[in-house]
PDB file of C-alpha atoms in Angstrom:
ATOM      1  CA  UNK B  12      -1.226 -28.198  15.118  1.00 81.00           C
ATOM      2  CA  UNK B  13      -2.930 -24.962  15.236  1.00 95.00           C
ATOM      3  CA  UNK B  14      -4.436 -23.771  18.782  1.00 96.00           C
ATOM      4  CA  UNK B  15      -7.709 -23.367  18.667  1.00 97.00           C
ATOM      5  CA  UNK B  16      -9.165 -19.918  20.373  1.00 98.00           C
ATOM      6  CA  UNK B  17     -10.222 -21.325  23.381  1.00 97.00           C
ATOM      7  CA  UNK B  18      -6.467 -22.390  23.872  1.00 97.00           C
ATOM      8  CA  UNK B  19      -4.767 -19.596  22.776  1.00 98.00           C
ATOM      9  CA  UNK B  20      -7.145 -17.284  24.998  1.00 97.00           C
ATOM     10  CA  UNK B  21      -5.455 -18.931  28.054  1.00 96.00           C
ATOM     11  CA  UNK B  22      -2.561 -18.766  26.910  1.00 95.00           C
ATOM     12  CA  UNK B  23      -2.322 -14.819  26.829  1.00 96.00           C
ATOM     13  CA  UNK B  24      -4.309 -13.962  29.656  1.00 93.00           C
ATOM     14  CA  UNK B  25      -2.140 -13.372  31.941  1.00 90.00           C
ATOM     15  CA  UNK B  26       0.706 -12.524  29.619  1.00 95.00           C
ATOM     16  CA  UNK B  27       1.797  -8.537  29.230  1.00 95.00           C
ATOM     17  CA  UNK B  28       0.794  -6.436  26.932  1.00 96.00           C
ATOM     18  CA  UNK B  29       4.341  -6.898  24.671  1.00 96.00           C
ATOM     19  CA  UNK B  30       4.166 -10.930  25.312  1.00 97.00           C
ATOM     20  CA  UNK B  31       0.549 -10.967  24.000  1.00 97.00           C
ATOM     21  CA  UNK B  32       1.176  -8.857  20.875  1.00 97.00           C
ATOM     22  CA  UNK B  33       4.237 -11.051  20.106  1.00 97.00           C
ATOM     23  CA  UNK B  34       2.113 -13.962  20.302  1.00 98.00           C
ATOM     24  CA  UNK B  35      -0.913 -12.558  18.451  1.00 98.00           C
ATOM     25  CA  UNK B  36       1.754 -11.670  15.748  1.00 98.00           C
ATOM     26  CA  UNK B  37       3.228 -15.620  15.619  1.00 98.00           C
ATOM     27  CA  UNK B  38      -0.400 -17.362  14.924  1.00 98.00           C
ATOM     28  CA  UNK B  39      -1.011 -14.435  11.895  1.00 98.00           C
ATOM     29  CA  UNK B  40       2.384 -15.310  10.712  1.00 98.00           C
ATOM     30  CA  UNK B  41       1.732 -19.368  11.250  1.00 97.00           C
ATOM     31  CA  UNK B  42      -1.503 -18.738   9.368  1.00 97.00           C
ATOM     32  CA  UNK B  43      -3.989 -19.808  12.222  1.00 98.00           C
ATOM     33  CA  UNK B  44      -7.193 -18.324  10.996  1.00 98.00           C
ATOM     34  CA  UNK B  45     -10.365 -19.708  10.127  1.00 98.00           C
ATOM     35  CA  UNK B  46     -10.400 -20.935   6.818  1.00 97.00           C
ATOM     36  CA  UNK B  47     -13.233 -18.850   5.048  1.00 97.00           C
ATOM     37  CA  UNK B  48     -11.022 -15.988   5.862  1.00 97.00           C
ATOM     38  CA  UNK B  49      -8.528 -16.841   3.086  1.00 97.00           C
ATOM     39  CA  UNK B  50     -11.810 -16.483   0.517  1.00 98.00           C
ATOM     40  CA  UNK B  51     -11.582 -12.730   0.294  1.00 98.00           C
ATOM     41  CA  UNK B  52     -14.761 -10.813  -0.978  1.00 98.00           C
ATOM     42  CA  UNK B  53     -14.563  -8.452  -4.123  1.00 98.00           C
ATOM     43  CA  UNK B  54     -15.802  -5.211  -3.643  1.00 98.00           C
ATOM     44  CA  UNK B  55     -17.002  -3.102  -7.090  1.00 98.00           C
ATOM     45  CA  UNK B  56     -17.803   0.424  -6.211  1.00 98.00           C
ATOM     46  CA  UNK B  57     -17.589   3.802  -8.169  1.00 98.00           C
ATOM     47  CA  UNK B  58     -15.937   6.377  -6.695  1.00 98.00           C
ATOM     48  CA  UNK B  59     -14.782  10.133  -7.981  1.00 98.00           C
ATOM     49  CA  UNK B  60     -11.124  11.218  -8.101  1.00 98.00           C
ATOM     50  CA  UNK B  61     -10.324  15.016  -6.726  1.00 98.00           C
ATOM     51  CA  UNK B  62     -10.780  15.995 -10.562  1.00 98.00           C
ATOM     52  CA  UNK B  63     -14.589  15.050 -10.247  1.00 98.00           C
ATOM     53  CA  UNK B  64     -13.582  11.905 -12.826  1.00 98.00           C
ATOM     54  CA  UNK B  65     -15.496   8.808 -11.964  1.00 98.00           C
ATOM     55  CA  UNK B  66     -13.654   5.454 -11.488  1.00 98.00           C
ATOM     56  CA  UNK B  67     -14.469   1.844 -11.052  1.00 98.00           C
ATOM     57  CA  UNK B  68     -12.707   0.333  -8.487  1.00 98.00           C
ATOM     58  CA  UNK B  69     -12.652  -3.507  -7.458  1.00 98.00           C
ATOM     59  CA  UNK B  70     -10.955  -4.227  -4.095  1.00 98.00           C
ATOM     60  CA  UNK B  71     -10.677  -7.375  -1.635  1.00 98.00           C
ATOM     61  CA  UNK B  72     -11.884  -7.365   1.814  1.00 98.00           C
ATOM     62  CA  UNK B  73     -11.457 -10.295   4.403  1.00 98.00           C
ATOM     63  CA  UNK B  74     -14.858 -11.077   5.302  1.00 98.00           C
ATOM     64  CA  UNK B  75     -14.700 -10.284   8.897  1.00 98.00           C
ATOM     65  CA  UNK B  76     -12.502  -8.827  11.650  1.00 98.00           C
ATOM     66  CA  UNK B  77      -8.799 -10.801  12.455  1.00 98.00           C
ATOM     67  CA  UNK B  78      -9.696 -13.766  14.535  1.00 98.00           C
ATOM     68  CA  UNK B  79      -7.262 -16.571  15.505  1.00 98.00           C
ATOM     69  CA  UNK B  80      -8.609 -20.308  15.734  1.00 98.00           C
ATOM     70  CA  UNK B  81     -10.311 -22.684  13.520  1.00 97.00           C
ATOM     71  CA  UNK B  82     -13.963 -22.896  11.516  1.00 97.00           C
ATOM     72  CA  UNK B  83     -15.620 -23.853  14.816  1.00 96.00           C
ATOM     73  CA  UNK B  84     -13.191 -22.384  17.732  1.00 98.00           C
ATOM     74  CA  UNK B  85     -12.286 -18.915  16.952  1.00 98.00           C
ATOM     75  CA  UNK B  86     -11.878 -15.984  18.879  1.00 98.00           C
ATOM     76  CA  UNK B  87     -11.546 -12.175  16.775  1.00 98.00           C
ATOM     77  CA  UNK B  88      -8.813 -10.391  18.204  1.00 98.00           C
ATOM     78  CA  UNK B  89      -8.061  -6.748  19.158  1.00 98.00           C
ATOM     79  CA  UNK B  90      -4.800  -5.795  18.839  1.00 98.00           C
ATOM     80  CA  UNK B  91      -2.252  -2.974  18.656  1.00 97.00           C
ATOM     81  CA  UNK B  92      -1.742  -1.278  15.083  1.00 97.00           C
ATOM     82  CA  UNK B  93       1.686  -2.231  15.270  1.00 97.00           C
ATOM     83  CA  UNK B  94       0.599  -5.590  15.182  1.00 97.00           C
ATOM     84  CA  UNK B  95      -1.922  -4.833  12.788  1.00 98.00           C
ATOM     85  CA  UNK B  96       0.403  -3.304  10.578  1.00 97.00           C
ATOM     86  CA  UNK B  97       2.618  -6.364  10.679  1.00 97.00           C
ATOM     87  CA  UNK B  98       0.321  -8.455  10.128  1.00 98.00           C
ATOM     88  CA  UNK B  99      -0.660  -6.672   6.857  1.00 98.00           C
ATOM     89  CA  UNK B 100       2.477  -6.126   5.641  1.00 97.00           C
ATOM     90  CA  UNK B 101       2.744 -10.140   6.234  1.00 97.00           C
ATOM     91  CA  UNK B 102      -0.505 -10.947   4.270  1.00 98.00           C
ATOM     92  CA  UNK B 103       0.530  -8.099   1.298  1.00 98.00           C
ATOM     93  CA  UNK B 104      -2.784  -6.211   2.616  1.00 98.00           C
ATOM     94  CA  UNK B 105      -3.348  -2.687   3.770  1.00 98.00           C
ATOM     95  CA  UNK B 106      -5.621  -1.287   6.280  1.00 98.00           C
ATOM     96  CA  UNK B 107      -8.741   0.751   5.396  1.00 98.00           C
ATOM     97  CA  UNK B 108      -9.244   4.383   5.318  1.00 98.00           C
ATOM     98  CA  UNK B 109     -12.411   5.374   6.736  1.00 98.00           C
ATOM     99  CA  UNK B 110     -14.136   6.344   3.392  1.00 98.00           C
ATOM    100  CA  UNK B 111     -13.205   2.188   2.580  1.00 98.00           C
ATOM    101  CA  UNK B 112     -14.720   1.639   6.262  1.00 98.00           C
ATOM    102  CA  UNK B 113     -17.926   2.893   5.132  1.00 98.00           C
ATOM    103  CA  UNK B 114     -17.747   1.473   1.742  1.00 98.00           C
ATOM    104  CA  UNK B 115     -17.318  -2.430   3.245  1.00 98.00           C
ATOM    105  CA  UNK B 116     -20.261  -1.511   5.696  1.00 98.00           C
ATOM    106  CA  UNK B 117     -22.286  -0.546   2.493  1.00 98.00           C
ATOM    107  CA  UNK B 118     -21.589  -3.572   0.825  1.00 98.00           C
ATOM    108  CA  UNK B 119     -21.875  -6.078   3.946  1.00 98.00           C
ATOM    109  CA  UNK B 120     -24.447  -8.984   3.360  1.00 97.00           C
ATOM    110  CA  UNK B 121     -24.732  -9.126   7.080  1.00 97.00           C
ATOM    111  CA  UNK B 122     -25.178  -5.824   8.988  1.00 97.00           C
ATOM    112  CA  UNK B 123     -25.603  -6.381  13.025  1.00 98.00           C
ATOM    113  CA  UNK B 124     -26.152  -3.748  15.433  1.00 97.00           C
ATOM    114  CA  UNK B 125     -23.221  -2.556  17.512  1.00 98.00           C
ATOM    115  CA  UNK B 126     -22.903  -4.553  20.740  1.00 98.00           C
ATOM    116  CA  UNK B 127     -21.077  -2.447  23.487  1.00 97.00           C
ATOM    117  CA  UNK B 128     -20.221  -2.498  27.028  1.00 96.00           C
ATOM    118  CA  UNK B 129     -20.367   0.560  29.509  1.00 91.00           C
ATOM    119  CA  UNK B 130     -17.064   1.091  30.550  1.00 88.00           C
ATOM    120  CA  UNK B 131     -15.700   0.197  34.139  1.00 90.00           C
ATOM    121  CA  UNK B 132     -12.536   0.484  35.566  1.00 92.00           C
ATOM    122  CA  UNK B 133     -10.356  -1.021  32.355  1.00 92.00           C
ATOM    123  CA  UNK B 134     -12.141  -4.072  32.198  1.00 93.00           C
ATOM    124  CA  UNK B 135     -13.073  -3.096  28.624  1.00 96.00           C
ATOM    125  CA  UNK B 136      -9.203  -3.896  27.943  1.00 95.00           C
ATOM    126  CA  UNK B 137      -9.172  -7.242  29.370  1.00 95.00           C
ATOM    127  CA  UNK B 138      -9.059 -10.931  27.720  1.00 96.00           C
ATOM    128  CA  UNK B 139     -12.369 -11.483  28.913  1.00 96.00           C
ATOM    129  CA  UNK B 140     -13.851  -9.059  27.420  1.00 97.00           C
ATOM    130  CA  UNK B 141     -12.841  -9.681  24.167  1.00 98.00           C
ATOM    131  CA  UNK B 142     -14.185 -13.263  24.354  1.00 98.00           C
ATOM    132  CA  UNK B 143     -17.407 -11.726  25.817  1.00 98.00           C
ATOM    133  CA  UNK B 144     -17.631  -9.472  23.020  1.00 98.00           C
ATOM    134  CA  UNK B 145     -16.878 -12.245  20.348  1.00 98.00           C
ATOM    135  CA  UNK B 146     -19.466 -14.577  21.575  1.00 98.00           C
ATOM    136  CA  UNK B 147     -22.217 -11.804  21.599  1.00 98.00           C
ATOM    137  CA  UNK B 148     -21.329 -11.108  18.059  1.00 98.00           C
ATOM    138  CA  UNK B 149     -21.364 -15.040  17.224  1.00 97.00           C
ATOM    139  CA  UNK B 150     -24.861 -15.030  19.101  1.00 97.00           C
ATOM    140  CA  UNK B 151     -26.584 -12.579  16.752  1.00 97.00           C
ATOM    141  CA  UNK B 152     -25.081 -13.794  13.803  1.00 97.00           C
ATOM    142  CA  UNK B 153     -27.259 -17.098  14.855  1.00 94.00           C
ATOM    143  CA  UNK B 154     -30.535 -15.253  14.438  1.00 88.00           C
ATOM    144  CA  UNK B 155     -29.404 -14.408  11.130  1.00 90.00           C
ATOM    145  CA  UNK B 156     -28.691 -15.778   7.906  1.00 92.00           C
ATOM    146  CA  UNK B 157     -25.408 -16.014   8.491  1.00 95.00           C
ATOM    147  CA  UNK B 158     -22.927 -18.347   6.739  1.00 95.00           C
ATOM    148  CA  UNK B 159     -19.440 -18.349   7.141  1.00 95.00           C
ATOM    149  CA  UNK B 160     -17.641 -16.141   4.842  1.00 97.00           C
ATOM    150  CA  UNK B 161     -20.465 -14.021   4.352  1.00 98.00           C
ATOM    151  CA  UNK B 162     -19.418 -10.062   4.609  1.00 98.00           C
ATOM    152  CA  UNK B 163     -20.079  -8.868   7.974  1.00 98.00           C
ATOM    153  CA  UNK B 164     -20.169  -4.976   9.181  1.00 97.00           C
ATOM    154  CA  UNK B 165     -21.414  -2.837  12.200  1.00 97.00           C
ATOM    155  CA  UNK B 166     -19.677  -5.392  14.845  1.00 98.00           C
ATOM    156  CA  UNK B 167     -16.393  -3.719  15.199  1.00 98.00           C
ATOM    157  CA  UNK B 168     -14.367   0.115  15.336  1.00 98.00           C
ATOM    158  CA  UNK B 169     -11.745  -0.066  12.511  1.00 98.00           C
ATOM    159  CA  UNK B 170      -8.331   0.517  13.137  1.00 98.00           C
ATOM    160  CA  UNK B 171      -7.693   2.941   9.922  1.00 98.00           C
ATOM    161  CA  UNK B 172      -5.383   4.431   8.393  1.00 98.00           C
ATOM    162  CA  UNK B 173      -5.878   8.299   7.735  1.00 98.00           C
ATOM    163  CA  UNK B 174      -3.942  11.474   7.677  1.00 96.00           C
ATOM    164  CA  UNK B 175      -3.384  11.600  11.138  1.00 96.00           C
ATOM    165  CA  UNK B 176      -0.631   8.940  11.098  1.00 95.00           C
ATOM    166  CA  UNK B 177       1.444  12.055  10.034  1.00 92.00           C
ATOM    167  CA  UNK B 178       0.329  13.849  13.189  1.00 90.00           C
ATOM    168  CA  UNK B 179       3.765  14.622  14.676  1.00 89.00           C
ATOM    169  CA  UNK B 180       1.809  15.932  17.612  1.00 89.00           C
ATOM    170  CA  UNK B 181       0.713  12.168  17.887  1.00 89.00           C
ATOM    171  CA  UNK B 182       3.388   9.820  17.359  1.00 90.00           C
ATOM    172  CA  UNK B 183       2.475   6.173  18.197  1.00 93.00           C
ATOM    173  CA  UNK B 184      -1.337   6.720  18.676  1.00 95.00           C
ATOM    174  CA  UNK B 185      -3.680   4.611  17.032  1.00 97.00           C
ATOM    175  CA  UNK B 186      -6.258   5.843  14.864  1.00 98.00           C
ATOM    176  CA  UNK B 187      -9.821   4.586  14.768  1.00 98.00           C
ATOM    177  CA  UNK B 188     -13.150   4.994  13.102  1.00 98.00           C
ATOM    178  CA  UNK B 189     -16.400   3.351  12.475  1.00 98.00           C
ATOM    179  CA  UNK B 190     -18.679   1.103  14.330  1.00 98.00           C
ATOM    180  CA  UNK B 191     -21.650   1.829  12.226  1.00 98.00           C
ATOM    181  CA  UNK B 192     -25.415   1.298  13.719  1.00 98.00           C
ATOM    182  CA  UNK B 193     -28.087   0.286  11.607  1.00 97.00           C
ATOM    183  CA  UNK B 194     -28.889   3.381  10.465  1.00 96.00           C
ATOM    184  CA  UNK B 195     -25.520   3.481   8.663  1.00 95.00           C
ATOM    185  CA  UNK B 196     -24.041   6.147  11.031  1.00 96.00           C
ATOM    186  CA  UNK B 197     -20.922   5.249  12.569  1.00 97.00           C
ATOM    187  CA  UNK B 198     -20.479   5.667  16.608  1.00 97.00           C
ATOM    188  CA  UNK B 199     -16.990   6.195  16.379  1.00 98.00           C
ATOM    189  CA  UNK B 200     -15.626   9.152  14.664  1.00 98.00           C
ATOM    190  CA  UNK B 201     -12.375   9.328  13.724  1.00 98.00           C
ATOM    191  CA  UNK B 202     -10.099   9.733  16.611  1.00 97.00           C
ATOM    192  CA  UNK B 203      -6.200   9.386  17.185  1.00 96.00           C
ATOM    193  CA  UNK B 204      -6.974  10.271  20.886  1.00 96.00           C
ATOM    194  CA  UNK B 205      -5.592   6.726  22.344  1.00 96.00           C
ATOM    195  CA  UNK B 206      -1.651   5.740  22.693  1.00 95.00           C
ATOM    196  CA  UNK B 207      -0.812   2.845  19.982  1.00 96.00           C
ATOM    197  CA  UNK B 208      -0.815   0.526  23.754  1.00 95.00           C
ATOM    198  CA  UNK B 209      -4.550   1.554  24.102  1.00 96.00           C
ATOM    199  CA  UNK B 210      -6.721  -1.662  23.253  1.00 97.00           C
ATOM    200  CA  UNK B 211      -9.890  -2.780  23.775  1.00 97.00           C
ATOM    201  CA  UNK B 212     -12.692  -5.314  22.957  1.00 98.00           C
ATOM    202  CA  UNK B 213     -14.415  -3.000  20.473  1.00 98.00           C
ATOM    203  CA  UNK B 214     -11.109  -2.634  18.618  1.00 98.00           C
ATOM    204  CA  UNK B 215     -11.475  -4.721  15.110  1.00 98.00           C
ATOM    205  CA  UNK B 216      -8.767  -5.191  12.262  1.00 98.00           C
ATOM    206  CA  UNK B 217     -10.085  -5.691   8.790  1.00 98.00           C
ATOM    207  CA  UNK B 218      -7.252  -6.487   5.870  1.00 98.00           C
ATOM    208  CA  UNK B 219      -7.930  -5.267   2.624  1.00 98.00           C
ATOM    209  CA  UNK B 220      -5.682  -6.794  -0.278  1.00 98.00           C
ATOM    210  CA  UNK B 221      -3.411  -4.039  -1.274  1.00 98.00           C
ATOM    211  CA  UNK B 222      -3.762  -5.138  -4.882  1.00 98.00           C
ATOM    212  CA  UNK B 223      -6.874  -3.486  -6.549  1.00 98.00           C
ATOM    213  CA  UNK B 224      -8.140  -3.153  -9.994  1.00 98.00           C
ATOM    214  CA  UNK B 225      -9.134   0.711 -10.596  1.00 98.00           C
ATOM    215  CA  UNK B 226     -10.662   0.933 -13.738  1.00 98.00           C
ATOM    216  CA  UNK B 227      -9.782  -2.570 -14.896  1.00 98.00           C
ATOM    217  CA  UNK B 228      -5.659  -2.076 -14.323  1.00 98.00           C
ATOM    218  CA  UNK B 229      -4.451  -3.568 -11.420  1.00 98.00           C
ATOM    219  CA  UNK B 230      -2.643  -1.097  -9.107  1.00 98.00           C
ATOM    220  CA  UNK B 231      -1.732  -0.503  -5.126  1.00 98.00           C
ATOM    221  CA  UNK B 232      -3.928   1.025  -2.904  1.00 98.00           C
ATOM    222  CA  UNK B 233      -0.733   2.404  -0.862  1.00 98.00           C
ATOM    223  CA  UNK B 234      -0.169   4.343  -4.133  1.00 98.00           C
ATOM    224  CA  UNK B 235      -3.574   5.609  -4.980  1.00 98.00           C
ATOM    225  CA  UNK B 236      -3.333   6.927  -1.506  1.00 98.00           C
ATOM    226  CA  UNK B 237      -0.303   9.274  -2.358  1.00 98.00           C
ATOM    227  CA  UNK B 238      -1.260  10.399  -5.818  1.00 98.00           C
ATOM    228  CA  UNK B 239      -2.487  14.373  -6.027  1.00 98.00           C
ATOM    229  CA  UNK B 240      -5.517  13.371  -8.286  1.00 98.00           C
ATOM    230  CA  UNK B 241      -6.367   9.945  -7.287  1.00 98.00           C
ATOM    231  CA  UNK B 242      -6.523   9.302  -3.546  1.00 98.00           C
ATOM    232  CA  UNK B 243      -9.811  10.718  -3.485  1.00 98.00           C
ATOM    233  CA  UNK B 244     -11.054   7.432  -4.887  1.00 98.00           C
ATOM    234  CA  UNK B 245      -9.988   5.929  -1.320  1.00 98.00           C
ATOM    235  CA  UNK B 246      -9.971   8.921   1.096  1.00 98.00           C
ATOM    236  CA  UNK B 247     -12.123  11.306   1.962  1.00 97.00           C
ATOM    237  CA  UNK B 248      -9.572  13.711   3.078  1.00 97.00           C
ATOM    238  CA  UNK B 249      -8.312  16.846   1.767  1.00 97.00           C
ATOM    239  CA  UNK B 250      -5.055  15.917   0.890  1.00 97.00           C
ATOM    240  CA  UNK B 251      -3.309  12.637  -0.188  1.00 98.00           C
ATOM    241  CA  UNK B 252      -1.996  10.574   2.654  1.00 97.00           C
ATOM    242  CA  UNK B 253       1.895  11.321   3.695  1.00 93.00           C
ATOM    243  CA  UNK B 254       1.892   8.088   5.157  1.00 94.00           C
ATOM    244  CA  UNK B 255      -0.109   4.464   4.582  1.00 96.00           C
ATOM    245  CA  UNK B 256       1.550   2.507   7.243  1.00 95.00           C
ATOM    246  CA  UNK B 257       2.160   2.391  11.202  1.00 94.00           C
ATOM    247  CA  UNK B 258       5.530   2.613  11.062  1.00 83.00           C
ATOM    248  CA  UNK B 259       6.569   3.306  14.797  1.00 68.00           C
ATOM    249  CA  UNK B 260       8.001   0.081  16.037  1.00 67.00           C
ATOM    250  CA  UNK B 261       7.380   1.096  19.624  1.00 75.00           C
ATOM    251  CA  UNK B 262       4.353   0.660  22.002  1.00 81.00           C
ATOM    252  CA  UNK B 263       3.601   3.552  24.415  1.00 81.00           C
TER     253      UNK B 263
END
């Protein structure tokens, strides 16, 4: 029997950071996600490689940011990049690059104005703010022509993979980007300022199927990112990615 989000939130409310992250992972390992998260959305986009050649990429994304619970009682759950990476690995998925975050937003059928809260003490890192933000997003959705399973954009900052993962000065950090306003501009520029144990209500994890179609052929996005020419299809950085995963196994 799966826990509802309400029960799960009560369970993690008083736990330490590491205990909480372990329980979050356990729920995803059991498959405790809303049913419609299992229906991935196909996005078909045209991109150029480093030599200026155009390619068609068809890739699959979860319709919303990772949530725990049932279709009726769920909560989008912010988590550390280490936990996010473990879940991505479990599901055969990859975390998005900033370029793909932009493309997912562009292709979202439901775009919402971000709900932001002013930082007060460290409240933004607390569980009650995760719940408050989740409820605010859901109340926005009731005024839209939203159906569960529609592709949603603009509601969270993304935990991303990017060249900063190879930054030796900032080992054990999280890279975040996104949270687009309705004008299409992201509130959060790409940054790795925070340690990987910093998690607040605004963080979201959107999973992409690592297997995609490039010009009709099955490829892995993780392989594309390391290719000297093709990396540009899925990354807007100047060089291929050396790292496509959060490999650090320690929260700092």
